[in-house]
XYZ file of C-alpha atoms in Angstrom:
714
model
C 5.989 27.870 45.040
C 7.208 25.734 42.172
C 3.994 25.876 40.238
C 4.115 29.625 39.917
C 7.664 30.767 40.404
C 10.056 28.041 39.338
C 11.285 28.223 35.758
C 11.150 24.423 35.642
C 7.686 23.848 36.899
C 5.712 27.001 36.251
C 2.018 26.493 35.654
C 2.284 28.871 32.698
C 4.672 27.641 29.992
C 7.781 29.787 29.704
C 8.023 32.389 26.949
C 9.878 31.408 23.778
C 13.644 31.836 24.110
C 15.255 34.570 22.036
C 16.273 33.413 18.530
C 19.731 34.919 17.885
C 21.255 33.578 14.678
C 24.499 32.510 16.333
C 22.580 30.126 18.609
C 20.276 28.700 15.984
C 22.689 25.912 14.979
C 22.615 24.571 18.534
C 18.829 24.163 18.323
C 18.745 22.025 15.217
C 19.825 18.752 16.752
C 22.990 17.043 15.581
C 22.452 17.207 11.813
C 22.079 20.034 9.367
C 18.561 21.024 8.226
C 16.951 19.442 5.215
C 15.758 22.799 3.961
C 16.156 26.419 5.065
C 13.371 27.633 2.811
C 10.843 30.018 4.258
C 7.134 30.291 3.487
C 5.735 31.381 0.154
C 2.632 33.489 -0.278
C 0.569 30.339 -0.732
C 2.078 28.862 2.461
C 1.129 31.958 4.421
C -2.425 31.727 3.118
C -2.694 28.030 4.030
C -1.225 28.804 7.466
C -3.942 31.392 8.115
C -6.582 28.852 7.151
C -5.040 26.214 9.399
C -4.920 28.487 12.444
C -8.531 29.493 11.860
C -9.524 25.832 11.618
C -7.775 25.017 14.909
C -9.459 27.956 16.622
C -12.891 27.021 15.271
C -12.313 23.445 16.419
C -12.117 24.625 20.039
C -8.504 23.614 20.691
C -7.715 26.673 22.817
C -8.987 27.124 26.345
C -10.584 30.316 27.640
C -8.971 32.730 30.071
C -11.368 31.586 32.773
C -10.356 27.936 32.417
C -6.697 28.915 32.404
C -7.184 30.765 35.678
C -9.002 27.743 37.137
C -6.061 25.484 36.286
C -3.619 27.789 38.008
C -5.818 27.863 41.105
C -6.018 24.053 41.165
C -2.242 23.789 40.924
C -1.875 26.294 43.770
C -4.239 24.242 45.975
C -2.486 21.012 45.087
C 0.860 22.553 46.029
C -0.561 23.486 49.462
C -1.906 19.958 49.971
C 1.402 18.188 49.303
C 3.291 20.655 51.517
C 0.905 19.942 54.403
C 1.163 16.201 53.694
C 4.962 16.207 53.967
C 4.899 18.270 57.165
C 2.407 15.786 58.670
C 4.674 12.832 57.848
C 7.723 14.682 59.187
C 5.982 15.281 62.513
C 4.795 11.644 62.710
C 8.337 10.383 62.184
C 9.545 12.280 65.247
C 11.681 14.940 63.577
C 12.406 18.219 65.363
C 10.112 21.218 65.173
C 12.625 23.020 62.984
C 12.682 20.051 60.628
C 8.880 20.062 60.482
C 8.903 23.753 59.653
C 11.477 23.269 56.879
C 9.804 20.156 55.450
C 8.672 20.775 51.903
C 7.378 19.280 48.676
C 7.009 21.005 45.298
C 4.725 20.512 42.318
C 6.049 20.579 38.761
C 4.073 20.302 35.558
C 5.001 18.446 32.395
C 3.355 17.063 29.283
C 1.027 19.139 27.128
C 0.477 21.717 29.873
C 4.179 22.322 30.317
C 4.713 22.479 26.532
C 1.876 24.977 26.158
C -0.283 22.873 23.810
C -3.066 21.823 26.163
C -6.674 22.376 25.213
C -9.912 22.765 27.147
C -10.857 19.846 29.351
C -7.555 17.959 29.111
C -5.759 16.717 32.182
C -2.708 18.312 33.807
C 0.359 16.124 34.168
C 1.927 16.964 37.526
C 4.900 15.715 39.512
C 5.299 15.954 43.268
C 8.919 15.953 44.457
C 9.413 15.061 48.089
C 12.279 14.338 50.523
C 14.088 11.058 50.916
C 12.112 9.880 53.975
C 8.719 10.105 52.235
C 8.191 6.968 50.162
C 5.875 6.149 47.286
C 4.362 2.815 48.346
C 2.828 3.858 51.678
C 3.132 7.610 52.088
C 2.033 8.571 48.576
C -0.393 5.805 47.559
C -1.933 5.361 51.014
C -1.523 8.446 53.211
C -1.852 11.094 50.507
C -4.502 8.999 48.763
C -6.603 8.957 51.925
C -6.169 12.717 52.373
C -7.398 13.368 48.843
C -10.231 10.840 49.190
C -11.686 12.852 52.102
C -11.736 16.130 50.212
C -14.976 17.249 48.594
C -13.123 18.850 45.678
C -11.570 15.494 44.725
C -13.529 12.976 42.653
C -12.775 9.867 40.581
C -9.657 9.104 42.597
C -7.830 6.218 40.945
C -4.375 5.006 42.067
C -2.303 3.060 39.524
C 0.757 1.936 41.512
C 1.687 -0.893 39.147
C 2.035 1.266 36.038
C 5.382 1.707 34.303
C 5.319 5.202 35.810
C 3.188 4.943 38.980
C 0.452 7.571 38.972
C -2.553 8.754 40.939
C -5.441 9.990 38.760
C -8.263 12.190 40.014
C -10.322 15.274 39.336
C -9.824 18.361 41.445
C -12.681 20.848 41.156
C -13.577 19.140 37.886
C -10.078 19.388 36.371
C -8.346 16.091 35.629
C -4.985 15.585 37.323
C -2.339 12.913 36.782
C -0.060 13.077 39.826
C 3.343 11.347 39.947
C 5.758 11.184 42.861
C 9.534 11.401 42.943
C 11.568 10.880 46.105
C 14.977 12.554 45.812
C 17.971 11.927 48.060
C 17.842 15.097 50.182
C 16.089 15.823 53.456
C 14.752 19.267 52.601
C 13.403 20.027 49.128
C 14.154 23.660 48.220
C 11.369 25.748 46.739
C 13.560 26.737 43.778
C 14.699 23.192 42.974
C 16.443 22.922 39.614
C 15.505 19.579 38.099
C 17.682 20.129 35.042
C 20.754 19.496 37.214
C 21.878 15.882 36.735
C 22.738 15.553 40.435
C 19.025 15.205 41.169
C 19.223 11.656 39.724
C 21.760 10.422 42.306
C 20.571 7.599 44.589
C 16.987 7.437 43.333
C 14.921 4.459 42.231
C 13.939 3.679 38.659
C 10.372 4.931 39.062
C 11.687 8.279 40.295
C 13.978 8.572 37.258
C 11.018 7.994 34.935
C 8.863 10.449 36.831
C 11.523 13.175 36.801
C 12.186 12.628 33.109
C 8.724 13.877 32.203
C 9.628 17.390 33.363
C 13.220 17.220 32.188
C 12.215 16.074 28.703
C 9.594 18.813 28.288
C 12.130 21.503 29.177
C 14.731 20.043 26.835
C 12.325 19.850 23.908
C 11.538 23.571 24.219
C 15.276 24.308 24.145
C 15.945 22.193 21.035
C 13.333 23.600 18.634
C 14.234 26.667 16.521
C 10.859 28.394 16.958
C 8.755 27.548 19.993
C 5.519 29.119 18.771
C 5.651 27.317 15.426
C 6.406 24.105 17.285
C 3.405 24.567 19.582
C 0.943 25.259 16.778
C 2.192 22.285 14.786
C 2.085 19.960 17.784
C -1.412 21.113 18.704
C -2.501 20.347 15.151
C -0.837 16.909 15.003
C -2.228 15.829 18.369
C -5.716 16.776 17.219
C -5.175 14.809 14.004
C -3.889 11.740 15.897
C -6.941 11.676 18.141
C -9.318 11.967 15.194
C -7.533 9.142 13.369
C -7.396 6.861 16.429
C -3.621 6.708 16.910
C -3.222 8.777 20.067
C -2.789 6.426 23.025
C 0.440 5.313 24.587
C -1.234 2.728 26.793
C -2.885 1.019 23.801
C 0.367 0.766 21.857
C 0.183 3.907 19.751
C 1.886 7.216 20.596
C 1.290 9.532 23.553
C 1.940 13.215 24.077
C 5.708 13.083 24.523
C 6.102 10.852 21.442
C 4.219 13.291 19.216
C 6.161 16.197 20.712
C 9.532 14.621 19.848
C 8.414 13.724 16.317
C 7.193 17.275 15.686
C 10.327 18.785 17.241
C 12.518 16.757 14.883
C 10.591 18.023 11.865
C 11.026 21.565 13.207
C 14.784 20.924 13.290
C 14.723 19.631 9.704
C 12.834 22.749 8.492
C 13.829 25.580 10.892
C 12.277 28.405 8.836
C 8.999 26.664 8.031
C 5.662 27.855 9.405
C 3.046 25.478 10.879
C 1.213 24.790 7.619
C 4.505 23.746 6.037
C 5.576 21.752 9.094
C 2.347 19.739 9.123
C 2.848 18.778 5.479
C 6.536 17.972 6.029
C 5.633 15.885 9.089
C 3.664 13.427 6.999
C 6.204 13.548 4.178
C 9.018 12.610 6.575
C 7.341 9.937 8.663
C 5.408 8.238 5.882
C 8.857 7.354 4.473
C 10.817 6.881 7.688
C 12.655 3.565 7.844
C 11.824 2.210 11.260
C 13.401 0.918 13.467
C 15.910 3.721 12.867
C 15.476 6.061 15.842
C 14.186 9.615 15.992
C 16.498 11.720 18.183
C 16.654 15.450 18.881
C 20.256 15.436 20.131
C 23.179 13.150 20.736
C 22.914 10.441 23.357
C 25.517 11.099 26.021
C 26.608 9.022 28.982
C 26.806 11.067 32.157
C 27.134 10.575 35.882
C 25.481 8.716 37.490
C 25.686 5.779 35.125
C 22.005 5.104 34.552
C 20.667 2.746 31.879
C 20.156 4.477 28.534
C 18.759 3.339 25.207
C 21.659 1.470 23.613
C 21.011 -1.487 21.294
C 24.690 -2.436 21.400
C 24.526 -3.249 25.107
C 20.868 -3.826 25.865
C 19.459 -6.837 24.104
C 15.832 -5.728 24.441
C 16.501 -2.377 22.821
C 17.313 -4.149 19.592
C 13.726 -5.276 19.187
C 12.070 -1.873 19.658
C 10.018 -1.267 16.525
C 9.597 2.502 16.582
C 12.324 4.114 18.738
C 11.587 7.728 19.693
C 14.381 8.763 22.042
C 13.926 11.317 24.811
C 16.433 14.190 24.718
C 17.185 14.408 28.468
C 19.574 12.137 30.307
C 19.038 9.237 30.771
C 17.825 9.006 27.176
C 15.126 6.358 26.802
C 12.839 5.012 24.122
C 9.515 6.708 24.842
C 7.616 4.469 22.409
C 8.473 1.030 23.739
C 4.758 0.181 23.761
C 4.501 0.148 19.965
C 3.805 -3.293 18.497
C 3.922 -4.629 14.957
C 0.178 -4.136 14.605
C 0.053 -0.576 15.934
C 3.109 0.417 13.864
C 1.317 -0.840 10.772
C -1.762 1.197 11.600
C 0.267 4.361 12.214
C 2.199 4.003 8.959
C -1.091 3.707 7.108
C -2.333 6.879 8.783
C 0.897 8.748 7.999
C 0.413 7.867 4.356
C -3.183 9.005 4.535
C -2.051 12.330 6.007
C 0.641 12.721 3.368
C -1.904 12.133 0.600
C -4.338 14.724 1.952
C -1.561 17.308 2.500
C -0.459 16.869 -1.105
C -4.028 17.579 -2.189
C -4.185 20.639 0.072
C -1.007 22.030 -1.502
C -2.556 21.521 -4.932
C -5.744 23.300 -3.781
C -7.700 20.089 -4.302
C -8.706 19.713 -0.663
C -9.263 21.664 2.568
C -7.773 21.264 6.027
C -11.003 19.731 7.272
C -10.317 16.660 5.088
C -7.130 15.950 6.999
C -9.002 15.737 10.284
C -11.787 13.507 9.069
C -12.459 10.912 11.840
C -11.325 7.383 11.168
C -14.403 5.150 10.757
C -13.121 2.214 12.765
C -16.332 0.200 12.741
C -16.460 0.265 8.959
C -12.835 -0.761 8.499
C -12.896 -4.429 9.520
C -15.129 -7.426 9.151
C -14.221 -9.008 12.508
C -13.701 -7.495 15.954
C -12.808 -8.568 19.446
C -15.034 -6.959 22.041
C -13.677 -6.635 25.580
C -16.477 -5.958 28.084
C -15.661 -4.754 31.591
C -18.262 -4.743 34.339
C -18.301 -4.004 38.072
C -20.851 -3.631 40.831
C -20.599 0.151 41.089
C -19.026 3.112 39.342
C -16.104 3.371 41.773
C -15.121 -0.259 41.264
C -15.489 0.105 37.497
C -13.125 3.079 37.488
C -10.404 1.016 39.161
C -11.116 -2.153 37.211
C -11.283 -0.383 33.843
C -7.986 1.406 34.466
C -6.271 -1.898 35.192
C -7.730 -3.693 32.174
C -6.989 -0.788 29.818
C -3.371 -0.724 30.948
C -3.091 -4.411 30.002
C -4.954 -4.430 26.662
C -1.660 -3.898 24.856
C -0.576 -7.315 26.118
C -3.480 -8.927 24.308
C -2.257 -7.460 21.017
C 1.289 -8.668 21.689
C 0.136 -12.152 22.636
C -1.979 -12.502 19.490
C 0.968 -11.366 17.350
C 3.214 -13.870 19.134
C 0.883 -16.855 18.903
C -0.009 -16.315 15.237
C 3.526 -15.423 14.096
C 2.231 -12.023 13.060
C -0.195 -13.504 10.523
C -3.275 -12.250 12.398
C -3.144 -8.468 12.541
C -4.821 -6.529 15.345
C -5.976 -2.952 15.472
C -6.785 -1.910 19.052
C -8.988 1.167 19.088
C -8.150 3.658 21.849
C -11.720 4.656 22.606
C -13.939 3.557 25.442
C -17.620 2.755 24.955
C -20.345 2.156 27.496
C -23.748 0.521 27.352
C -25.921 2.600 29.671
C -28.817 0.150 29.335
C -27.000 -2.455 31.411
C -28.068 -2.877 35.045
C -24.515 -2.375 36.260
C -21.636 -0.068 35.271
C -20.149 -1.194 31.987
C -17.247 -0.310 29.704
C -16.099 -1.828 26.418
C -13.056 -1.707 24.164
C -12.766 -3.081 20.631
C -10.002 -4.495 18.462
C -10.173 -4.997 14.699
C -8.879 -8.294 13.313
C -7.693 -9.246 9.849
C -5.292 -11.653 8.212
C -1.965 -10.174 7.181
C -2.179 -8.916 3.628
C 0.282 -9.526 0.852
C 1.353 -13.008 1.893
C 0.385 -16.466 0.700
C -1.895 -18.372 3.006
C -2.803 -22.007 3.575
C -6.223 -22.985 2.276
C -8.687 -22.519 5.110
C -5.958 -21.300 7.437
C -6.966 -21.181 11.098
C -5.728 -18.886 13.835
C -6.538 -20.582 17.113
C -6.161 -17.954 19.842
C -8.242 -19.599 22.532
C -5.173 -20.197 24.669
C -3.978 -16.676 23.978
C -7.128 -15.072 25.336
C -7.178 -17.438 28.296
C -3.613 -16.434 29.133
C -4.618 -12.789 28.890
C -7.572 -13.388 31.190
C -5.385 -15.092 33.751
C -3.094 -12.040 33.777
C -6.043 -9.705 34.216
C -7.628 -11.454 37.163
C -4.390 -11.153 39.127
C -5.384 -7.551 39.878
C -4.282 -6.721 43.406
C -7.387 -4.674 44.175
C -9.874 -7.119 42.690
C -13.349 -7.101 44.239
C -16.368 -9.344 43.708
C -18.293 -8.232 40.659
C -15.245 -7.117 38.689
C -15.419 -9.197 35.499
C -14.073 -9.176 31.961
C -15.591 -10.818 28.901
C -13.825 -11.223 25.579
C -15.995 -12.079 22.580
C -15.893 -12.054 18.807
C -18.380 -9.866 16.969
C -18.746 -9.434 13.251
C -19.382 -6.070 11.731
C -23.105 -6.688 11.416
C -23.267 -7.741 15.063
C -21.672 -4.639 16.532
C -23.729 -3.327 19.440
C -25.743 -0.164 18.940
C -23.965 1.755 21.676
C -20.794 2.110 19.580
C -22.595 4.193 16.958
C -23.488 7.882 17.182
C -26.915 8.585 18.679
C -27.190 4.965 19.791
C -28.299 3.419 16.520
C -26.628 1.533 13.714
C -26.167 3.728 10.701
C -26.468 2.543 7.148
C -23.115 1.436 5.882
C -21.673 4.054 3.547
C -19.375 3.356 0.607
C -15.898 2.930 2.023
C -14.170 5.493 -0.166
C -11.899 6.462 2.692
C -11.864 3.042 4.276
C -9.076 1.192 5.987
C -7.980 -0.367 2.682
C -8.478 2.704 0.518
C -6.253 4.759 2.822
C -3.311 2.483 2.115
C -0.681 3.095 -0.486
C -0.339 0.695 -3.403
C 2.174 -1.472 -1.595
C -0.336 -2.280 1.129
C -3.167 -3.430 -1.141
C -3.573 -6.799 -2.744
C -5.036 -6.314 -6.194
C -7.249 -8.823 -7.966
C -5.858 -10.140 -11.221
C -7.540 -12.409 -13.726
C -5.831 -15.077 -15.781
C -6.840 -17.621 -18.338
C -4.270 -20.337 -17.744
C -4.895 -23.078 -15.265
C -1.779 -22.190 -13.311
C -3.251 -18.764 -12.557
C -6.592 -19.957 -11.311
C -7.383 -19.315 -7.704
C -8.046 -22.136 -5.279
C -11.686 -23.237 -5.241
C -13.720 -23.212 -2.092
C -14.451 -26.242 0.040
C -16.917 -27.773 -2.421
C -14.285 -27.990 -5.192
C -13.093 -31.222 -6.778
C -9.805 -30.970 -4.860
C -11.661 -31.713 -1.643
C -13.743 -34.391 -3.214
C -16.926 -32.789 -1.956
C -16.139 -33.925 1.579
C -16.644 -31.352 4.290
C -13.904 -31.048 6.871
C -14.502 -32.127 10.407
C -15.778 -29.313 12.530
C -14.899 -28.829 16.194
C -17.887 -29.154 18.475
C -19.437 -25.801 19.255
C -19.855 -24.671 22.807
C -22.422 -22.437 24.376
C -21.793 -18.784 23.622
C -22.319 -16.059 26.166
C -23.183 -12.853 24.394
C -21.711 -9.695 25.858
C -25.006 -8.006 25.130
C -26.582 -10.115 27.860
C -24.039 -9.379 30.569
C -25.524 -8.706 33.976
C -24.208 -7.811 37.383
C -22.887 -10.899 39.045
C -22.402 -12.059 42.572
C -19.107 -13.202 44.086
C -20.362 -16.774 43.925
C -20.996 -16.627 40.212
C -17.600 -15.082 39.610
C -15.925 -18.031 41.310
C -17.423 -20.368 38.749
C -15.802 -18.335 36.008
C -12.351 -18.850 37.396
C -12.441 -22.606 37.707
C -12.006 -23.364 34.034
C -15.656 -23.590 33.042
C -16.014 -22.421 29.428
C -17.836 -19.093 29.284
C -17.956 -18.308 25.597
C -17.147 -19.770 22.253
C -16.190 -17.639 19.300
C -15.990 -19.097 15.831
C -15.490 -18.129 12.219
C -13.325 -15.043 12.524
C -12.549 -14.700 8.851
C -9.090 -13.779 7.678
C -10.266 -11.394 5.010
C -9.918 -7.862 3.806
C -12.046 -5.489 5.865
C -14.330 -4.611 3.011
C -15.397 -8.207 2.543
C -14.331 -8.172 -1.083
C -12.920 -10.976 -3.208
C -9.199 -10.447 -3.637
C -6.545 -12.280 -5.523
C -2.816 -12.198 -4.862
C -0.809 -12.481 -8.060
C 2.105 -14.055 -6.234
C 0.207 -16.645 -4.255
C -2.532 -17.363 -6.819
C -5.137 -17.440 -4.103
C -8.639 -16.129 -3.841
C -10.267 -14.941 -0.681
C -14.027 -14.996 -0.630
C -16.185 -13.917 2.220
C -19.800 -13.612 3.121
C -21.608 -11.780 5.817
C -22.947 -14.864 7.523
C -23.793 -14.787 11.191
C -21.613 -16.009 13.997
C -21.230 -19.772 13.882
C -22.034 -20.098 10.187
C -20.114 -22.272 7.782
C -18.335 -19.346 6.129
C -14.787 -20.457 5.395
C -11.870 -18.634 3.899
C -9.637 -20.555 1.550
C -6.166 -19.527 0.508
C -3.297 -21.254 -1.238
C -0.670 -23.456 0.347
C 1.535 -21.448 2.643
C 5.117 -21.776 3.791
C 6.069 -18.241 4.845
C 9.511 -17.026 5.848
C 9.309 -13.388 6.879
C 11.928 -11.263 8.606
C 10.934 -9.620 11.849
C 11.277 -6.091 10.443
C 9.219 -5.198 7.368
C 9.171 -1.806 5.727
C 6.173 0.026 4.352
C 6.373 -1.945 1.079
C 6.575 -5.364 2.770
C 10.167 -5.702 1.540
C 12.530 -7.812 3.541
C 14.778 -5.487 5.503
C 18.310 -6.489 6.125
C 19.789 -5.864 9.566
C 19.492 -2.164 10.242
C 21.919 0.006 12.130
C 20.550 1.965 15.018
C 23.342 4.063 16.452
C 26.672 5.630 15.580
C 29.468 5.706 18.089
C 32.299 8.108 18.768
C 34.519 8.970 21.690
C 31.858 11.058 23.472
C 29.286 8.305 23.887
C 26.736 6.382 21.921
C 26.443 8.997 19.183
C 27.990 12.432 19.450
C 27.732 15.700 17.591
C 29.328 14.277 14.432
C 26.854 11.401 14.202
C 24.567 11.387 11.195
C 20.846 11.158 11.646
C 20.115 7.785 10.113
C 17.192 9.149 8.151
C 18.762 12.408 7.086
C 20.225 11.533 3.694
C 17.021 9.916 2.505
C 14.854 12.749 3.757
C 16.848 15.280 1.774
C 15.886 13.370 -1.352
C 12.308 13.086 -0.157
C 12.103 16.875 0.071
C 12.511 17.210 -3.698
C 10.729 14.019 -4.705
C 8.173 13.271 -2.004
C 6.449 10.535 -3.923
C 9.549 8.325 -4.232
C 10.471 5.735 -1.658
C 13.453 6.330 0.554
C 16.692 4.768 -0.555
C 18.947 2.684 1.623
C 20.933 4.332 4.359
C 24.459 5.485 3.635
C 27.002 2.845 4.463
C 29.025 5.294 6.504
C 26.208 5.482 9.029
C 26.444 1.744 9.769
C 28.087 0.740 13.016
C 25.852 -1.720 14.804
C 23.969 -4.625 13.290
C 20.734 -6.076 14.453
C 20.642 -9.690 15.556
C 19.694 -12.332 13.040
C 16.154 -11.970 11.781
C 13.569 -14.198 13.318
C 11.667 -16.488 11.000
C 7.908 -16.577 11.094
C 6.536 -19.854 9.778
C 2.909 -20.768 9.225
C 2.094 -24.336 8.227
C -1.057 -26.293 7.483
C -2.666 -27.492 10.686
C -4.310 -30.653 9.368
C -4.764 -32.681 6.219
C -8.084 -31.122 5.379
C -6.625 -27.656 4.971
C -9.913 -25.971 5.981
C -10.362 -24.379 9.396
C -12.353 -21.946 11.425
C -10.802 -19.435 13.754
C -12.009 -20.179 17.247
C -11.674 -18.102 20.373
C -12.787 -19.498 23.683
C -12.687 -17.930 27.112
C -13.153 -20.308 29.971
């Protein structure tokens, strides 16, 4: 059975490979290490404290839970074997063929890497023969078999995902089950998925599904010390969840992304222990010059000729913002979901982590400070609230899964329609209002105007059409049922519902010492300067002499439907919501700093004032005249980046063993002077240029120069 005996799919992660010195160079990627230094006495002490903190935080499962997982995998393996034999018999194959028919279960993800904790799901892959398809046999026949089993609950098929998956709980343990149909009639029990021949004559979804297992195995082969890698990865995943940046579906990073990032740091510092690796992780990635890729090994072109990540040939690859390349063929960008907004948030968090680690090394802070939860609902002044309702819990499970998988599109659409001037922060956490008469789920997104740029006085971001377009995409759900509805509304910080706060009540707002703005480095903040000359004065508000005391025309307000008053609806009422009737009107989303402070930009000579008025008030934000030209790639200091090179080519493929890691030279300097910014890349590493930068232009939208941000769903 693959889940217990196969070296590729064993339910228990394989033991660390032996570390002979002569093989160590092959495990360090395709560049030399940044530092070969080992731990000092202080490092060993900090490492002991870190491991104790992880243990006390409950990140390790008990022996009983480990045994339960192995039993669930054994039962799942029996189920898929019986399922394939049933289909083989129904298709009229011989008795011998029915007897030989087989399917195997492989694990991947955190379970395969050995960094899973209690209560987390198990990523599994079912590999079946060529005559068993995904569309009908897997998502219908096997789905129905599982649905009839008492041990299976919360069964949720997601056939339209980038990697089609079936989610469910088996005896209380969460399972994500993928399916791969390979081009053979009989699947051997000891199938070797590391062999490239397994990729012949398979569809794209099968390649993606197989890559989960192949990538996990390759990562374990490419790190110099598996146990140090596992402890570091366990730590960084815990940190990412506490800081709200762990979610591939939302546009942040998922498990494989974090694993590759940690593995690369392990290659840079092969003799470092986990406490050192955690500190070096933040030092490296807080200064990484995206979109330069993170790669564990060279990208090679093999047979069969499958699409690989190659910006020279693939136009779309050139616009990936945070390329993290998988090490197994075909090498792909595992972080294609990252958007401008989510990259900005992650860079801020990397800088926060780097700051805390520096304090820990100076004995000014403890490890607990690094894992302090991000206070999302104190970080912004304006939020989008996405409410999801259905008639029963089963429908909500399906409906919520579909909406959550599409929330990233809302972020992308807002970025597109505002030329990146309205920044979004989707929060990868689900909330529920149990007081509602029907099953309910809610997601939130922080909104703020892009900092550090000049803005038009009273600039407006009209995203009514954007949200309407998003809604139209959502309601195209294939499995839609009456009662499945989605509401998008604007809420200000003071209007946040009680169910998003601990213990169900709104807490008193604390001083934002570790707030969204305070976490940023100096280049992210816009300081307030004072000046005596008239040329340095900030623009007055709407009652200034420049406007002649005349108030601007206001768009007519429409009736607002509060998400707090959502109720279960009938199919008839839902029809009225699809015919274009306006359902809600959202006004006065202020383009301000999240702390509501008055800020002044020395370059733009503008002042941003805000008040905590209620929804629909006359609060208006005024900024200076704006004519912005901004390149599509901006580094952590908002500098204009010239076209960056992504790959280096040689005779062996896209980038072979002699290729330089595009970040390597700068990171060597960062090791000795961590506080300095990275310098430009060496010219010798330049082979491919990005296309011409796109220009983002924001112009005044009317003569009055004063606007409100309106969002309308109808």
